[in-house]
Short mmCIF file of C-alpha atoms and ligand atoms in Angstrom, two decimals:
data_model
loop_
_atom_site.label_atom_id
_atom_site.label_comp_id
_atom_site.label_asym_id
_atom_site.label_seq_id
_atom_site.Cartn_x
_atom_site.Cartn_y
_atom_site.Cartn_z
CA UNK A 1 0.00 0.18 0.02
CA UNK A 2 1.15 3.71 -0.81
CA UNK A 3 1.80 5.91 2.11
CA UNK A 4 -0.69 8.12 2.73
CA UNK A 5 -0.64 12.22 1.07
CA UNK A 6 1.03 14.15 4.11
CA UNK A 7 -2.05 17.14 5.77
CA UNK A 8 -1.54 19.83 7.05
CA UNK A 9 -4.68 21.27 9.00
CA UNK A 10 -5.63 25.31 9.45
CA UNK A 11 -8.58 25.41 12.18
CA UNK A 12 -9.50 28.79 13.14
CA UNK A 13 -11.77 31.82 13.71
CA UNK A 14 -13.14 34.25 10.73
CA UNK A 15 -10.03 36.54 10.44
CA UNK A 16 -7.93 34.52 12.13
CA UNK A 17 -5.63 34.77 8.72
CA UNK A 18 -6.12 30.79 8.04
CA UNK A 19 -6.40 31.55 4.75
CA UNK A 20 -3.40 33.60 3.99
CA UNK A 21 -1.02 31.15 5.53
CA UNK A 22 -2.55 28.71 4.30
CA UNK A 23 -2.09 29.59 0.43
CA UNK A 24 1.25 30.64 1.43
CA UNK A 25 2.59 27.29 3.08
CA UNK A 26 0.91 25.62 0.30
CA UNK A 27 2.78 27.70 -2.48
CA UNK A 28 5.72 27.32 -0.32
CA UNK A 29 5.54 23.21 -0.46
CA UNK A 30 4.06 22.91 -4.00
CA UNK A 31 1.48 21.19 -2.25
CA UNK A 32 -2.66 21.46 -2.94
CA UNK A 33 -4.79 23.28 -0.74
CA UNK A 34 -8.49 22.93 -0.02
CA UNK A 35 -10.68 26.15 1.38
CA UNK A 36 -13.02 24.11 2.89
CA UNK A 37 -14.78 27.01 4.30
CA UNK A 38 -15.44 28.08 0.28
CA UNK A 39 -17.16 25.06 -0.30
CA UNK A 40 -19.92 25.86 2.66
CA UNK A 41 -20.01 29.22 0.75
CA UNK A 42 -21.02 27.59 -2.27
CA UNK A 43 -23.54 25.44 -0.94
CA UNK A 44 -25.01 28.26 0.73
CA UNK A 45 -24.66 30.36 -2.76
CA UNK A 46 -26.65 27.86 -4.55
CA UNK A 47 -29.35 27.87 -1.80
CA UNK A 48 -29.57 31.61 -2.90
CA UNK A 49 -29.70 31.21 -6.36
CA UNK A 50 -32.29 28.13 -6.39
CA UNK A 51 -34.35 30.11 -4.17
CA UNK A 52 -34.41 27.74 -1.37
CA UNK A 53 -36.53 28.15 1.60
CA UNK A 54 -32.94 29.46 4.28
CA UNK A 55 -34.32 26.34 6.80
CA UNK A 56 -35.05 23.89 3.73
CA UNK A 57 -31.44 21.80 5.19
CA UNK A 58 -32.31 18.71 2.58
CA UNK A 59 -32.32 20.93 -0.20
CA UNK A 60 -29.03 22.33 0.78
CA UNK A 61 -27.53 19.04 1.32
CA UNK A 62 -28.93 17.99 -2.16
CA UNK A 63 -27.02 21.07 -3.35
CA UNK A 64 -23.62 20.06 -1.63
CA UNK A 65 -24.08 16.61 -3.14
CA UNK A 66 -24.53 17.53 -6.82
CA UNK A 67 -23.00 20.78 -7.27
CA UNK A 68 -20.30 21.09 -9.73
CA UNK A 69 -17.03 22.96 -8.24
CA UNK A 70 -14.11 23.92 -9.52
CA UNK A 71 -10.49 25.28 -8.20
CA UNK A 72 -8.27 27.06 -10.23
CA UNK A 73 -5.21 28.31 -9.16
CA UNK A 74 -2.32 30.29 -10.67
CA UNK A 75 0.47 32.04 -9.32
CA UNK A 76 -1.21 35.47 -8.71
CA UNK A 77 -5.31 34.34 -9.57
CA UNK A 78 -7.67 31.80 -8.10
CA UNK A 79 -11.15 30.73 -9.66
CA UNK A 80 -13.65 28.91 -8.02
CA UNK A 81 -16.38 27.69 -10.49
CA UNK A 82 -19.89 27.15 -9.53
CA UNK A 83 -21.94 24.31 -11.91
CA UNK A 84 -19.42 25.97 -14.85
CA UNK A 85 -20.10 29.90 -13.60
CA UNK A 86 -17.07 32.15 -12.09
CA UNK A 87 -18.33 32.81 -8.47
CA UNK A 88 -14.93 33.83 -6.82
CA UNK A 89 -15.59 37.36 -5.65
CA UNK A 90 -19.77 36.08 -5.62
CA UNK A 91 -19.19 33.72 -2.43
CA UNK A 92 -17.00 35.89 -0.64
CA UNK A 93 -19.32 38.98 0.53
CA UNK A 94 -21.02 39.13 4.04
CA UNK A 95 -24.20 37.84 2.89
CA UNK A 96 -23.28 34.68 1.89
CA UNK A 97 -20.56 34.17 4.41
CA UNK A 98 -23.71 34.45 7.26
CA UNK A 99 -25.84 32.05 4.90
CA UNK A 100 -23.13 29.58 4.41
CA UNK A 101 -21.95 29.64 8.70
CA UNK A 102 -25.53 28.83 8.78
CA UNK A 103 -26.23 25.69 6.48
CA UNK A 104 -22.75 24.43 7.91
CA UNK A 105 -24.10 24.30 11.27
CA UNK A 106 -26.42 21.15 9.26
CA UNK A 107 -25.53 17.61 9.79
CA UNK A 108 -27.08 16.47 6.29
CA UNK A 109 -24.68 19.45 4.92
CA UNK A 110 -21.28 18.64 6.58
CA UNK A 111 -21.85 15.14 5.74
CA UNK A 112 -22.63 15.55 2.13
CA UNK A 113 -19.17 17.62 1.94
CA UNK A 114 -17.40 14.85 3.85
CA UNK A 115 -16.28 12.91 1.17
CA UNK A 116 -15.58 15.50 -1.40
CA UNK A 117 -12.90 17.55 1.17
CA UNK A 118 -10.99 14.01 1.57
CA UNK A 119 -10.57 13.88 -2.02
CA UNK A 120 -8.34 16.98 -2.19
CA UNK A 121 -5.83 14.84 -0.46
CA UNK A 122 -3.58 14.15 -3.74
CA UNK A 123 0.50 13.81 -3.68
CA UNK A 124 2.79 15.19 -2.44
CA UNK A 125 0.21 16.87 0.00
CA UNK A 126 -2.43 18.56 1.27
CA UNK A 127 -2.44 22.11 3.45
CA UNK A 128 -6.51 22.10 4.55
CA UNK A 129 -7.98 24.95 5.79
CA UNK A 130 -11.02 25.40 7.83
CA UNK A 131 -13.29 24.97 10.79
CA UNK A 132 -12.82 20.99 11.54
CA UNK A 133 -9.94 19.97 9.21
CA UNK A 134 -7.88 18.73 12.56
CA UNK A 135 -11.13 17.66 14.76
CA UNK A 136 -13.35 16.20 11.88
CA UNK A 137 -12.42 15.67 7.90
CA UNK A 138 -8.57 14.68 8.47
CA UNK A 139 -8.45 13.75 12.29
CA UNK A 140 -4.97 11.52 11.39
CA UNK A 141 -3.40 14.63 10.03
CA UNK A 142 0.61 14.48 10.86
CA UNK A 143 0.67 18.43 12.24
CA UNK A 144 -2.47 20.60 12.94
CA UNK A 145 -2.26 24.41 13.22
CA UNK A 146 -4.92 26.15 15.19
CA UNK A 147 -5.09 29.86 14.33
CA UNK A 148 -6.47 32.77 16.25
CA UNK A 149 -6.02 36.12 17.21
CA UNK A 150 -8.25 39.09 19.06
CA UNK A 151 -11.57 39.63 17.51
CA UNK A 152 -10.43 43.51 17.29
CA UNK A 153 -7.57 42.31 15.14
CA UNK A 154 -9.53 39.99 12.93
CA UNK A 155 -12.26 42.61 12.66
CA UNK A 156 -9.47 44.93 11.69
CA UNK A 157 -7.88 42.98 9.15
CA UNK A 158 -11.46 41.78 7.24
CA UNK A 159 -12.57 45.91 7.38
CA UNK A 160 -8.54 46.84 5.38
CA UNK A 161 -9.26 43.70 3.49
CA UNK A 162 -12.57 45.22 2.25
CA UNK A 163 -11.16 48.91 2.13
CA UNK A 164 -8.34 47.64 -0.37
CA UNK A 165 -10.82 46.08 -2.52
CA UNK A 166 -12.77 49.15 -2.69
CA UNK A 167 -15.84 47.97 -0.59
CA UNK A 168 -17.36 50.31 1.66
CA UNK A 169 -16.94 49.04 5.33
CA UNK A 170 -17.78 49.85 8.94
CA UNK A 171 -15.48 48.17 11.42
CA UNK A 172 -17.99 48.32 14.04
CA UNK A 173 -20.73 46.01 12.23
CA UNK A 174 -17.92 43.98 10.68
CA UNK A 175 -17.11 43.12 14.30
CA UNK A 176 -20.21 42.62 15.06
CA UNK A 177 -21.15 40.34 12.34
CA UNK A 178 -17.77 38.48 13.07
CA UNK A 179 -18.50 37.89 16.36
CA UNK A 180 -22.21 36.59 15.64
CA UNK A 181 -20.53 33.93 13.22
CA UNK A 182 -17.97 32.80 15.93
CA UNK A 183 -20.48 32.44 18.38
CA UNK A 184 -22.52 30.73 15.78
CA UNK A 185 -19.44 28.29 14.62
CA UNK A 186 -18.59 27.34 18.45
CA UNK A 187 -21.65 27.02 19.55
CA UNK A 188 -23.20 24.30 16.73
CA UNK A 189 -24.00 20.51 17.78
CA UNK A 190 -21.72 19.51 14.96
CA UNK A 191 -18.51 19.84 14.37
CA UNK A 192 -17.95 22.65 16.32
CA UNK A 193 -15.10 25.54 15.71
CA UNK A 194 -12.82 23.72 17.88
CA UNK A 195 -8.76 23.20 18.31
CA UNK A 196 -8.29 19.11 17.93
CA UNK A 197 -6.61 17.82 21.07
CA UNK A 198 -3.18 17.45 19.61
CA UNK A 199 -2.91 20.92 17.60
CA UNK A 200 -0.81 23.05 17.99
CA UNK A 201 -2.81 27.00 18.94
CA UNK A 202 -0.37 29.98 17.16
CA UNK A 203 -2.48 33.48 18.51
CA UNK A 204 -1.43 35.51 15.79
CA UNK A 205 -2.37 38.93 17.25
CA UNK A 206 0.52 41.79 16.36
CA UNK A 207 2.54 39.19 13.90
CA UNK A 208 2.16 39.11 10.75
CA UNK A 209 2.41 36.73 7.82
CA UNK A 210 5.50 35.79 7.69
CA UNK A 211 5.96 35.20 11.24
CA UNK A 212 2.81 33.05 11.80
CA UNK A 213 4.37 30.81 8.58
CA UNK A 214 8.25 30.56 9.88
CA UNK A 215 6.34 29.16 12.84
CA UNK A 216 4.52 26.98 10.41
CA UNK A 217 7.46 25.50 8.52
CA UNK A 218 9.32 24.84 11.26
CA UNK A 219 7.03 22.81 13.02
CA UNK A 220 6.51 20.85 9.74
CA UNK A 221 10.12 20.29 9.83
CA UNK A 222 10.21 19.19 13.32
CA UNK A 223 7.77 16.59 12.50
CA UNK A 224 9.92 15.73 9.19
CA UNK A 225 7.03 16.65 6.76
CA UNK A 226 9.50 19.04 5.12
CA UNK A 227 13.03 19.84 4.74
O1 DC B 1 -14.13 30.03 6.14
P1 DC B 1 -14.71 30.88 5.56
O2 DC B 1 -15.38 32.34 6.43
O3 DC B 1 -14.64 31.12 4.62
O4 DC B 1 -15.85 30.06 6.29
C1 DC B 1 -17.50 30.10 5.84
C2 DC B 1 -18.71 29.50 6.97
O5 DC B 1 -18.71 27.98 7.06
C3 DC B 1 -17.86 29.81 8.51
O6 DC B 1 -18.52 30.16 8.88
C4 DC B 1 -18.22 28.45 8.82
C5 DC B 1 -18.38 27.43 7.66
N1 DC B 1 -17.14 26.33 7.81
C6 DC B 1 -17.17 24.99 8.19
O7 DC B 1 -18.32 25.09 9.32
N2 DC B 1 -16.90 24.35 8.29
C7 DC B 1 -15.27 24.14 7.52
N3 DC B 1 -14.32 23.65 7.23
C8 DC B 1 -15.22 25.60 6.54
C9 DC B 1 -15.82 26.87 7.07
#
């Protein structure tokens, strides 16, 4: 039997920087990347487009099983497709994020996405970014990171991101929305946001991307995942 594909899991709350760190790590190692939050966002967007009732659990689970998704990444651009259309920006709105957090609380939707997520583990390795990568989807991963940052810092990062894109944003509204999403992600019964027992917790408040990345690379080196 061939050796299992190595997986590094990066879990944490909204705005903790896990997307940025995961992308940078995958690029550095030449590994694949799973943005699992994007999958929940795709289910949410698909539900909105199909005009499903917000509480139609089975309908959303059906979409989660049936939707055709595509992730393409070049050096400077990433394209996410849903049923043949590019939806890279459409899934990033705060409204779709809130809706994703709601559908992600339903076990039927989580189960529908489980094998899809595991299929991303292909040689030479995978960096898996999400909320339950280390606890549920890849419990055998040899390196699990749980990235956190204070609510203020996370709201400020999101604010700066939106400003850079030219979007209008209010820091206090963002802070409220992130706190609301945290509350739901942490307290749901199915796969709540929690650090795996064997995860290394990194608080990125006050650290830049390079400093966090350096810590993760060192942890991988200690586990002989890379030289
Ligand atoms: O990381 P994100 O903001 O793109 O995720 C959107 C929502 O999806 C988030 O509020 C919770 C949910 N999610 C989840 O429940 N499990 C994951 N592995 C990833 C995201």
